[in-house]
Amino acid sequence: MDYSYSFLILLLPLLSFLLLGLLGMKMKKPVAGYIGTAVLLSLWGMSLYTAYKYFFYTGHIVTPFEQVDVINGRLASGVYPTLTIFNFTWLDFGQNIFNAELLFKIGFRLSPISVMMLVVITTVSSMVHIYSFGYMAERDENYVKEGYEKGFQRFYAFLSLFTMSMLGLVVATNLFQMYMFWELVGVCSYLLIGFYYPKHSAVAASKKAFIVTRFADLFFLIGILFYSFYVGTFNYDLNVGGGMMNNLPGAAWVLPMALFLMFIGGAGKSAMFPLHIWLPDAMEGPTPVSALIHAATMVVAGVYQVASLFPIWIQYAPDTLHYVAYIAAFTAFYAAAVACAQSDIKRGLAFSTISQIAYMLVALGVGTELTGEGGVGYMAGMFHLFTHAMFKALLFLCSGAIIVIVGSNFYQYMGGLRKYMPITNITFLIGCLAISGIPPFAGFFSKDEIVSAAFHFSPFMGFFMTLVSGMTAFYMFRLYYLIFWGNSYYEQDPSNRRRPQEVPFVMWGPLVFLAIISVFAGMIPFGHFVTANGESEDIALQTWQFWTWSPVAWLSIAVAIIGISLATWMYKSGKNPVPAMLERRMPKLHKAALNRFYIDNAWQFFTHKVVFRCISMPIAWFDRHVIDGTFNFTAWATQEAGETIRPWQSGDVRQYAVWFITGSVALTLILLCI
């Protein structure tokens, strides 16, 4: 059995993008949506089939490059193979200092994490495509009234390109191919965040996302160049020792520096502090786009990059990897603190994503080896990436349903919606329970494995991440109660306000599907499929014998329950004076959290007062007066010289004869003197 069909996983969404982009405006809106959705459902089926064959098939697996005998997906050694389905040379960069040939290849590579990501991306994207039928129809009506362009066909074209870009990233056979699709993901985010381009805030948000991530991606590119030049390959799944690194002066710092530079690019994509500033503003895009960005595409790219290079991190830069954990831990706390004060429900979920992505990077950063307790972090991080994608997509799509019905992103226009939107209420509650780490929901198993890995790394890191998990439970249930409980905005003036109602089936159907996954996904024996060294590993919490759970698990559950209880007491009735009292008692702290602790202002000051004034303006002056001045002077001098000698070409033969005789006499005298 082979994987010869796998090229369709990249080709079909590309063809869908070209078809809808070039001919979409000539189609009726539903036709464009049907085409895009049909393609994604096909990709979802192929991804599930690929995962089944990769993890469970027994027999021969044949690719154009290799033939391997597998038993239940594994080699005789018990490790899942890395399969290269196709890989052709595109560019030849010549030889490096070690006479190693530097080739830029494009191919299709299957590994445990890439197969997992195929399932995650296509599952979430398929639900987003279906959900968008209802969401974009409602939003189109609202935006047409305000003079905005509909762009339904354009929207589905961009979704196809976005999905294809992320799929290409996760199946890349080398870092250069990853970087190529990495940049394409950035372009797609720019197009989709600024989808409603007549809206100035959307355009500003798309430019902000593009500029911040491009700034970070510069470091990624520099890291790739360092890595490839000194190591002699763009591949990230090889033993890079090979004698080359040992003979290189300064080898001890080359790989750590290259890996950390590449991590900066990942930190930009995954919105780690202080490069997180683009993600909350990205909520200006359509909510289905937010679900896709946060759950399955852009922000998980940085996590996937670190995971792909994890064996190299462990072998050559373990201490530098710990800095990744420290940065991510601070980011998780910072984002959770900001989320506790947000009034825009989408921005609250955006900071939740920043915190949860940081959780995944903490899990990778605390890894110390590929086996045993040291490898738990890798498995836990990937497991949380899988479960988080499902319940975060669920939460964002629920928020989109609420926004469509209410007509606002702010909780002040909500309250009491559980009576009018029962399905959305239940599914949103499931998402909140999952992200809070309450058993048996999916987030409990993955998040608690991360906390266990953090405790294994250091008690301080373990208690710190436990605190953040409690904050997560608090701000998520704060959001839940503000939306679905408390005082109803509609009931305060029912005669002048739109009566809320449940969204149509095309929207709540994907919510129910994702909610079911969010309930049961944690019970998947994930450690049997994705681990740091490819060998099977049991997850300690995946047993119904709860009395055997570790003290860390019980501590995490207790902290989550405390967070939920506190949010319930403060926000469920909508009449508790404590929240307002805390705002009055600590107005500066509340205002700072509401304004993201002024990090955006700090970046604004840095870019305008330091970069623009102290760097850009002097460079611009030098460019205008020195560079341009030099060329302008050269042009002026040439013109003046031409004007000076112009009379010499007068056409007067007598004048030419005089110059000829004068020159001949002068040359004769010079020769005689010599």
PDB file of C-alpha atoms in Angstrom, residues 415-524:
ATOM      1  CA  GLY A 415     -26.572  38.489  29.289  1.00  0.00           C
ATOM      2  CA  GLY A 416     -29.300  35.923  29.841  1.00  0.00           C
ATOM      3  CA  LEU A 417     -28.782  34.322  26.412  1.00  0.00           C
ATOM      4  CA  ARG A 418     -29.073  30.760  27.732  1.00  0.00           C
ATOM      5  CA  LYS A 419     -32.862  30.993  27.434  1.00  0.00           C
ATOM      6  CA  TYR A 420     -32.748  32.106  23.811  1.00  0.00           C
ATOM      7  CA  MET A 421     -29.687  30.180  22.522  1.00  0.00           C
ATOM      8  CA  PRO A 422     -29.742  26.825  24.370  1.00  0.00           C
ATOM      9  CA  ILE A 423     -27.509  24.907  21.942  1.00  0.00           C
ATOM     10  CA  THR A 424     -24.901  27.650  21.827  1.00  0.00           C
ATOM     11  CA  ASN A 425     -25.089  27.866  25.624  1.00  0.00           C
ATOM     12  CA  ILE A 426     -24.403  24.155  26.135  1.00  0.00           C
ATOM     13  CA  THR A 427     -21.622  23.953  23.550  1.00  0.00           C
ATOM     14  CA  PHE A 428     -19.916  27.092  24.909  1.00  0.00           C
ATOM     15  CA  LEU A 429     -20.116  25.612  28.414  1.00  0.00           C
ATOM     16  CA  ILE A 430     -18.478  22.405  27.173  1.00  0.00           C
ATOM     17  CA  GLY A 431     -15.685  24.463  25.647  1.00  0.00           C
ATOM     18  CA  CYS A 432     -15.214  26.336  28.939  1.00  0.00           C
ATOM     19  CA  LEU A 433     -15.059  23.093  30.926  1.00  0.00           C
ATOM     20  CA  ALA A 434     -12.566  21.618  28.466  1.00  0.00           C
ATOM     21  CA  ILE A 435     -10.197  24.590  28.513  1.00  0.00           C
ATOM     22  CA  SER A 436     -10.476  24.843  32.306  1.00  0.00           C
ATOM     23  CA  GLY A 437      -9.158  21.308  32.744  1.00  0.00           C
ATOM     24  CA  ILE A 438     -12.202  19.672  34.318  1.00  0.00           C
ATOM     25  CA  PRO A 439     -12.356  15.865  33.875  1.00  0.00           C
ATOM     26  CA  PRO A 440     -13.411  14.072  31.758  1.00  0.00           C
ATOM     27  CA  PHE A 441     -13.241  16.851  29.150  1.00  0.00           C
ATOM     28  CA  ALA A 442     -10.360  16.898  26.690  1.00  0.00           C
ATOM     29  CA  GLY A 443      -8.378  19.772  28.159  1.00  0.00           C
ATOM     30  CA  PHE A 444      -7.968  18.031  31.515  1.00  0.00           C
ATOM     31  CA  PHE A 445      -5.798  15.211  30.165  1.00  0.00           C
ATOM     32  CA  SER A 446      -3.520  17.342  27.996  1.00  0.00           C
ATOM     33  CA  LYS A 447      -3.172  20.351  30.321  1.00  0.00           C
ATOM     34  CA  ASP A 448      -2.455  18.262  33.387  1.00  0.00           C
ATOM     35  CA  GLU A 449       0.250  16.367  31.544  1.00  0.00           C
ATOM     36  CA  ILE A 450       1.861  19.766  30.852  1.00  0.00           C
ATOM     37  CA  VAL A 451       1.621  20.694  34.536  1.00  0.00           C
ATOM     38  CA  SER A 452       3.194  17.338  35.460  1.00  0.00           C
ATOM     39  CA  ALA A 453       6.057  17.972  33.041  1.00  0.00           C
ATOM     40  CA  ALA A 454       6.493  21.463  34.518  1.00  0.00           C
ATOM     41  CA  PHE A 455       6.708  20.009  38.048  1.00  0.00           C
ATOM     42  CA  HIS A 456       9.276  17.498  36.827  1.00  0.00           C
ATOM     43  CA  PHE A 457      11.325  20.419  35.461  1.00  0.00           C
ATOM     44  CA  SER A 458      11.090  22.488  38.654  1.00  0.00           C
ATOM     45  CA  PRO A 459       8.566  22.933  41.486  1.00  0.00           C
ATOM     46  CA  PHE A 460       8.414  26.679  40.817  1.00  0.00           C
ATOM     47  CA  MET A 461       7.461  26.132  37.171  1.00  0.00           C
ATOM     48  CA  GLY A 462       4.866  23.559  38.204  1.00  0.00           C
ATOM     49  CA  PHE A 463       3.160  25.813  40.759  1.00  0.00           C
ATOM     50  CA  PHE A 464       3.362  28.782  38.389  1.00  0.00           C
ATOM     51  CA  MET A 465       1.587  26.906  35.588  1.00  0.00           C
ATOM     52  CA  THR A 466      -0.968  25.592  38.104  1.00  0.00           C
ATOM     53  CA  LEU A 467      -1.735  29.200  39.044  1.00  0.00           C
ATOM     54  CA  VAL A 468      -2.211  30.068  35.375  1.00  0.00           C
ATOM     55  CA  SER A 469      -4.595  27.137  34.966  1.00  0.00           C
ATOM     56  CA  GLY A 470      -6.707  28.516  37.805  1.00  0.00           C
ATOM     57  CA  MET A 471      -6.744  31.936  36.129  1.00  0.00           C
ATOM     58  CA  THR A 472      -7.857  30.220  32.924  1.00  0.00           C
ATOM     59  CA  ALA A 473     -10.851  28.674  34.660  1.00  0.00           C
ATOM     60  CA  PHE A 474     -11.741  32.030  36.216  1.00  0.00           C
ATOM     61  CA  TYR A 475     -11.656  34.188  33.083  1.00  0.00           C
ATOM     62  CA  MET A 476     -13.413  31.602  30.919  1.00  0.00           C
ATOM     63  CA  PHE A 477     -16.331  31.214  33.321  1.00  0.00           C
ATOM     64  CA  ARG A 478     -16.401  34.966  33.851  1.00  0.00           C
ATOM     65  CA  LEU A 479     -16.963  35.230  30.110  1.00  0.00           C
ATOM     66  CA  TYR A 480     -19.546  32.447  30.142  1.00  0.00           C
ATOM     67  CA  TYR A 481     -21.654  33.993  32.904  1.00  0.00           C
ATOM     68  CA  LEU A 482     -21.474  37.492  31.423  1.00  0.00           C
ATOM     69  CA  ILE A 483     -22.832  36.146  28.121  1.00  0.00           C
ATOM     70  CA  PHE A 484     -25.403  33.557  29.136  1.00  0.00           C
ATOM     71  CA  TRP A 485     -26.429  34.455  32.687  1.00  0.00           C
ATOM     72  CA  GLY A 486     -27.029  37.608  34.641  1.00  0.00           C
ATOM     73  CA  ASN A 487     -29.131  40.516  33.428  1.00  0.00           C
ATOM     74  CA  SER A 488     -30.498  40.180  29.910  1.00  0.00           C
ATOM     75  CA  TYR A 489     -29.801  43.170  27.687  1.00  0.00           C
ATOM     76  CA  TYR A 490     -32.831  42.317  25.542  1.00  0.00           C
ATOM     77  CA  GLU A 491     -35.241  42.039  28.468  1.00  0.00           C
ATOM     78  CA  GLN A 492     -34.305  45.495  29.728  1.00  0.00           C
ATOM     79  CA  ASP A 493     -36.045  47.031  26.689  1.00  0.00           C
ATOM     80  CA  PRO A 494     -37.711  44.246  24.628  1.00  0.00           C
ATOM     81  CA  SER A 495     -39.783  46.611  22.510  1.00  0.00           C
ATOM     82  CA  ASN A 496     -36.744  48.378  21.016  1.00  0.00           C
ATOM     83  CA  ARG A 497     -34.206  45.557  20.900  1.00  0.00           C
ATOM     84  CA  ARG A 498     -33.830  42.514  18.702  1.00  0.00           C
ATOM     85  CA  ARG A 499     -35.044  39.311  20.324  1.00  0.00           C
ATOM     86  CA  PRO A 500     -32.207  36.740  20.486  1.00  0.00           C
ATOM     87  CA  GLN A 501     -32.735  33.344  18.883  1.00  0.00           C
ATOM     88  CA  GLU A 502     -30.759  30.218  18.147  1.00  0.00           C
ATOM     89  CA  VAL A 503     -28.625  30.223  15.014  1.00  0.00           C
ATOM     90  CA  PRO A 504     -29.583  27.953  12.086  1.00  0.00           C
ATOM     91  CA  PHE A 505     -28.490  24.319  11.820  1.00  0.00           C
ATOM     92  CA  VAL A 506     -25.684  25.113   9.385  1.00  0.00           C
ATOM     93  CA  MET A 507     -24.057  27.038  12.248  1.00  0.00           C
ATOM     94  CA  TRP A 508     -24.969  25.019  15.337  1.00  0.00           C
ATOM     95  CA  GLY A 509     -24.241  21.685  13.625  1.00  0.00           C
ATOM     96  CA  PRO A 510     -20.449  22.310  13.621  1.00  0.00           C
ATOM     97  CA  LEU A 511     -20.734  23.514  17.227  1.00  0.00           C
ATOM     98  CA  VAL A 512     -22.263  20.224  18.333  1.00  0.00           C
ATOM     99  CA  PHE A 513     -19.683  18.220  16.365  1.00  0.00           C
ATOM    100  CA  LEU A 514     -16.751  20.097  17.917  1.00  0.00           C
ATOM    101  CA  ALA A 515     -18.374  19.867  21.358  1.00  0.00           C
ATOM    102  CA  ILE A 516     -18.551  16.084  21.075  1.00  0.00           C
ATOM    103  CA  ILE A 517     -14.863  15.961  20.147  1.00  0.00           C
ATOM    104  CA  SER A 518     -14.062  18.291  23.059  1.00  0.00           C
ATOM    105  CA  VAL A 519     -15.736  15.835  25.418  1.00  0.00           C
ATOM    106  CA  PHE A 520     -14.074  12.650  24.174  1.00  0.00           C
ATOM    107  CA  ALA A 521     -10.773  13.694  22.538  1.00  0.00           C
ATOM    108  CA  GLY A 522      -8.899  13.471  25.822  1.00  0.00           C
ATOM    109  CA  MET A 523      -9.639   9.757  26.008  1.00  0.00           C
ATOM    110  CA  ILE A 524      -7.583   9.041  22.894  1.00  0.00           C
TER     111      ILE A 524
END
